[in-house]
Amino acid sequence: MIPAMPASAAAARARQAPSSSSASPASAVSSASAASSALLTFGRVAAMGTVTALILIAGVWASWGTAQHVLLTKGREQGTIEVTRCGGGTCSGPYTPVSAGSQARERVVVEDSVAVAEGRTYSVVLKPGGDGAVRSGPAGILYAWVPLGGALLLASVIVAGGLRRTRAAWGMAAAGLALLTAAFFAV
């Protein structure tokens, strides 16, 4: 016993301890409240976790359409394109092959974006079965993963607010921002 605590305080604490044989109605209400609170917390975590997973899957899915051509170049035609004309959301120009087995083409099409300017030459990988091309090299890889960077930034807000995991959210936001910044400077 602490010297400053009177003996009657220790006895009062012993009386306040609930006995297992007599449960009061107030304790039944508090246990039901705790159960519903736990259920709501589980529901919030499950819902926000699902939304976060869907956002990240959508980011990977949107990126993979272009990134697969840039990352998995084995067996694909590689070369350069000199952009001669831009309009309607695309740029086109003659294709000069670099890889073995690739053939020169008079016209291939690359997506018109801030990364492509008329009169410049870019290294590209041709998409199979058509005249479409995507940028290759470090700039092409980073540019292909831009949708994932945006998804990381969006998901970080949900992780911080909905899941209340601020460290994970800061990590996701930093990764997304780093990816977008690197793509901006590489392109």
GROMACS .gro file of C-alpha atoms in nm:
model
  187
    1MET     CA    1   0.000   0.000   0.000
    2ILE     CA    2   0.118   0.351  -0.078
    3PRO     CA    3   0.184   0.548   0.243
    4ALA     CA    4  -0.030   0.840   0.129
    5MET     CA    5  -0.327   0.614   0.053
    6PRO     CA    6  -0.554   0.536   0.343
    7ALA     CA    7  -0.659   0.178   0.408
    8SER     CA    8  -1.021   0.265   0.331
    9ALA     CA    9  -0.928   0.349  -0.034
   10ALA     CA   10  -0.796  -0.003  -0.089
   11ALA     CA   11  -1.119  -0.145   0.053
   12ALA     CA   12  -1.325   0.083  -0.170
   13ARG     CA   13  -1.135  -0.041  -0.476
   14ALA     CA   14  -1.203  -0.402  -0.383
   15ARG     CA   15  -1.577  -0.326  -0.358
   16GLN     CA   16  -1.579  -0.163  -0.705
   17ALA     CA   17  -1.445  -0.476  -0.875
   18PRO     CA   18  -1.738  -0.647  -1.052
   19SER     CA   19  -1.829  -0.989  -0.930
   20SER     CA   20  -1.887  -1.263  -1.183
   21SER     CA   21  -2.211  -1.382  -1.021
   22SER     CA   22  -2.402  -1.055  -1.041
   23ALA     CA   23  -2.393  -0.875  -1.377
   24SER     CA   24  -2.564  -0.539  -1.377
   25PRO     CA   25  -2.780  -0.419  -1.668
   26ALA     CA   26  -2.532  -0.135  -1.727
   27SER     CA   27  -2.250  -0.381  -1.797
   28ALA     CA   28  -2.470  -0.569  -2.047
   29VAL     CA   29  -2.537  -0.243  -2.232
   30SER     CA   30  -2.169  -0.153  -2.234
   31SER     CA   31  -2.069  -0.494  -2.373
   32ALA     CA   32  -2.333  -0.463  -2.648
   33SER     CA   33  -2.201  -0.116  -2.723
   34ALA     CA   34  -1.846  -0.250  -2.740
   35ALA     CA   35  -1.956  -0.528  -2.974
   36SER     CA   36  -2.133  -0.288  -3.210
   37SER     CA   37  -1.833  -0.054  -3.200
   38ALA     CA   38  -1.602  -0.343  -3.292
   39LEU     CA   39  -1.838  -0.442  -3.575
   40LEU     CA   40  -1.844  -0.087  -3.710
   41THR     CA   41  -1.467  -0.065  -3.692
   42PHE     CA   42  -1.432  -0.395  -3.879
   43GLY     CA   43  -1.682  -0.275  -4.142
   44ARG     CA   44  -1.494   0.053  -4.190
   45VAL     CA   45  -1.160  -0.122  -4.226
   46ALA     CA   46  -1.304  -0.381  -4.466
   47ALA     CA   47  -1.476  -0.117  -4.683
   48MET     CA   48  -1.180   0.121  -4.696
   49GLY     CA   49  -0.939  -0.167  -4.753
   50THR     CA   50  -1.148  -0.284  -5.047
   51VAL     CA   51  -1.165   0.067  -5.196
   52THR     CA   52  -0.788   0.108  -5.155
   53ALA     CA   53  -0.721  -0.228  -5.320
   54LEU     CA   54  -0.953  -0.143  -5.611
   55ILE     CA   55  -0.781   0.192  -5.668
   56LEU     CA   56  -0.436   0.032  -5.669
   57ILE     CA   57  -0.549  -0.251  -5.899
   58ALA     CA   58  -0.700   0.005  -6.138
   59GLY     CA   59  -0.372   0.200  -6.136
   60VAL     CA   60  -0.169  -0.110  -6.219
   61TRP     CA   61  -0.422  -0.213  -6.484
   62ALA     CA   62  -0.413   0.130  -6.651
   63SER     CA   63  -0.033   0.136  -6.644
   64TRP     CA   64   0.019  -0.221  -6.761
   65GLY     CA   65  -0.142  -0.157  -7.100
   66THR     CA   66   0.161   0.050  -7.199
   67ALA     CA   67   0.421  -0.076  -6.954
   68GLN     CA   68   0.408  -0.435  -7.083
   69HIS     CA   69   0.545  -0.322  -7.419
   70VAL     CA   70   0.822  -0.115  -7.261
   71LEU     CA   71   0.928  -0.364  -6.993
   72LEU     CA   72   0.894  -0.690  -7.185
   73THR     CA   73   1.091  -0.597  -7.498
   74LYS     CA   74   1.229  -0.942  -7.581
   75GLY     CA   75   1.101  -1.036  -7.926
   76ARG     CA   76   0.947  -0.695  -7.991
   77GLU     CA   77   1.051  -0.457  -8.265
   78GLN     CA   78   1.258  -0.167  -8.135
   79GLY     CA   79   1.370   0.143  -8.315
   80THR     CA   80   1.330   0.518  -8.344
   81ILE     CA   81   1.056   0.742  -8.476
   82GLU     CA   82   1.109   1.090  -8.615
   83VAL     CA   83   0.787   1.275  -8.541
   84THR     CA   84   0.679   1.463  -8.853
   85ARG     CA   85   0.309   1.524  -8.788
   86CYS     CA   86   0.088   1.563  -8.480
   87GLY     CA   87  -0.288   1.595  -8.468
   88GLY     CA   88  -0.597   1.430  -8.329
   89GLY     CA   89  -0.426   1.301  -8.016
   90THR     CA   90  -0.153   1.114  -8.205
   91CYS     CA   91   0.182   1.186  -8.363
   92SER     CA   92   0.328   0.995  -8.655
   93GLY     CA   93   0.645   0.965  -8.854
   94PRO     CA   94   0.886   0.724  -9.020
   95TYR     CA   95   1.022   0.432  -8.819
   96THR     CA   96   1.388   0.331  -8.831
   97PRO     CA   97   1.461  -0.016  -8.688
   98VAL     CA   98   1.730  -0.081  -8.429
   99SER     CA   99   1.659  -0.443  -8.327
  100ALA     CA  100   1.732  -0.745  -8.542
  101GLY     CA  101   1.437  -0.860  -8.750
  102SER     CA  102   1.261  -0.525  -8.740
  103GLN     CA  103   1.162  -0.361  -9.067
  104ALA     CA  104   1.155   0.007  -9.155
  105ARG     CA  105   0.810   0.161  -9.188
  106GLU     CA  106   0.696   0.481  -9.352
  107ARG     CA  107   0.454   0.564  -9.073
  108VAL     CA  108   0.406   0.457  -8.713
  109VAL     CA  109   0.182   0.624  -8.460
  110VAL     CA  110   0.271   0.727  -8.105
  111GLU     CA  111   0.037   0.889  -7.852
  112ASP     CA  112   0.050   1.269  -7.855
  113SER     CA  113   0.136   1.393  -7.509
  114VAL     CA  114   0.360   1.645  -7.340
  115ALA     CA  115   0.636   1.388  -7.390
  116VAL     CA  116   0.627   1.407  -7.770
  117ALA     CA  117   0.714   1.709  -7.984
  118GLU     CA  118   0.705   1.750  -8.360
  119GLY     CA  119   1.046   1.737  -8.526
  120ARG     CA  120   1.217   1.527  -8.257
  121THR     CA  121   1.334   1.167  -8.264
  122TYR     CA  122   1.236   0.916  -7.993
  123SER     CA  123   1.325   0.555  -7.919
  124VAL     CA  124   1.015   0.337  -7.934
  125VAL     CA  125   0.890  -0.020  -7.911
  126LEU     CA  126   0.624  -0.125  -8.161
  127LYS     CA  127   0.303  -0.279  -8.036
  128PRO     CA  128   0.239  -0.615  -8.198
  129GLY     CA  129  -0.016  -0.633  -8.479
  130GLY     CA  130  -0.035  -0.273  -8.587
  131ASP     CA  131   0.141   0.055  -8.648
  132GLY     CA  132   0.125   0.175  -8.286
  133ALA     CA  133   0.437   0.248  -8.085
  134VAL     CA  134   0.521   0.344  -7.728
  135ARG     CA  135   0.825   0.528  -7.599
  136SER     CA  136   1.100   0.312  -7.459
  137GLY     CA  137   1.395   0.369  -7.231
  138PRO     CA  138   1.380   0.526  -6.884
  139ALA     CA  139   1.141   0.801  -6.995
  140GLY     CA  140   0.904   0.549  -7.150
  141ILE     CA  141   0.909   0.324  -6.843
  142LEU     CA  142   0.838   0.611  -6.605
  143TYR     CA  143   0.571   0.758  -6.831
  144ALA     CA  144   0.398   0.419  -6.857
  145TRP     CA  145   0.364   0.397  -6.477
  146VAL     CA  146   0.214   0.747  -6.430
  147PRO     CA  147  -0.140   0.609  -6.372
  148LEU     CA  148  -0.004   0.397  -6.086
  149GLY     CA  149   0.157   0.709  -5.935
  150GLY     CA  150  -0.178   0.884  -5.940
  151ALA     CA  151  -0.347   0.580  -5.788
  152LEU     CA  152  -0.090   0.574  -5.507
  153LEU     CA  153  -0.161   0.939  -5.428
  154LEU     CA  154  -0.537   0.883  -5.429
  155ALA     CA  155  -0.516   0.565  -5.222
  156SER     CA  156  -0.294   0.736  -4.965
  157VAL     CA  157  -0.579   0.971  -4.875
  158ILE     CA  158  -0.810   0.675  -4.815
  159VAL     CA  159  -0.547   0.488  -4.614
  160ALA     CA  160  -0.490   0.793  -4.394
  161GLY     CA  161  -0.855   0.887  -4.345
  162GLY     CA  162  -1.044   0.561  -4.374
  163LEU     CA  163  -0.792   0.314  -4.237
  164ARG     CA  164  -0.618   0.560  -4.004
  165ARG     CA  165  -0.274   0.432  -4.104
  166THR     CA  166  -0.084   0.758  -4.143
  167ARG     CA  167   0.265   0.611  -4.181
  168ALA     CA  168   0.153   0.379  -4.460
  169ALA     CA  169  -0.034   0.668  -4.620
  170TRP     CA  170   0.272   0.892  -4.612
  171GLY     CA  171   0.478   0.613  -4.766
  172MET     CA  172   0.226   0.562  -5.045
  173ALA     CA  173   0.201   0.934  -5.109
  174ALA     CA  174   0.580   0.968  -5.119
  175ALA     CA  175   0.610   0.677  -5.364
  176GLY     CA  176   0.338   0.821  -5.590
  177LEU     CA  177   0.486   1.169  -5.581
  178ALA     CA  178   0.837   1.034  -5.650
  179LEU     CA  179   0.708   0.838  -5.949
  180LEU     CA  180   0.521   1.134  -6.094
  181THR     CA  181   0.812   1.372  -6.036
  182ALA     CA  182   1.062   1.131  -6.193
  183ALA     CA  183   0.834   1.086  -6.494
  184PHE     CA  184   0.796   1.463  -6.529
  185PHE     CA  185   1.170   1.523  -6.534
  186ALA     CA  186   1.252   1.219  -6.751
  187VAL     CA  187   1.000   1.308  -7.018
   0.00000   0.00000   0.00000
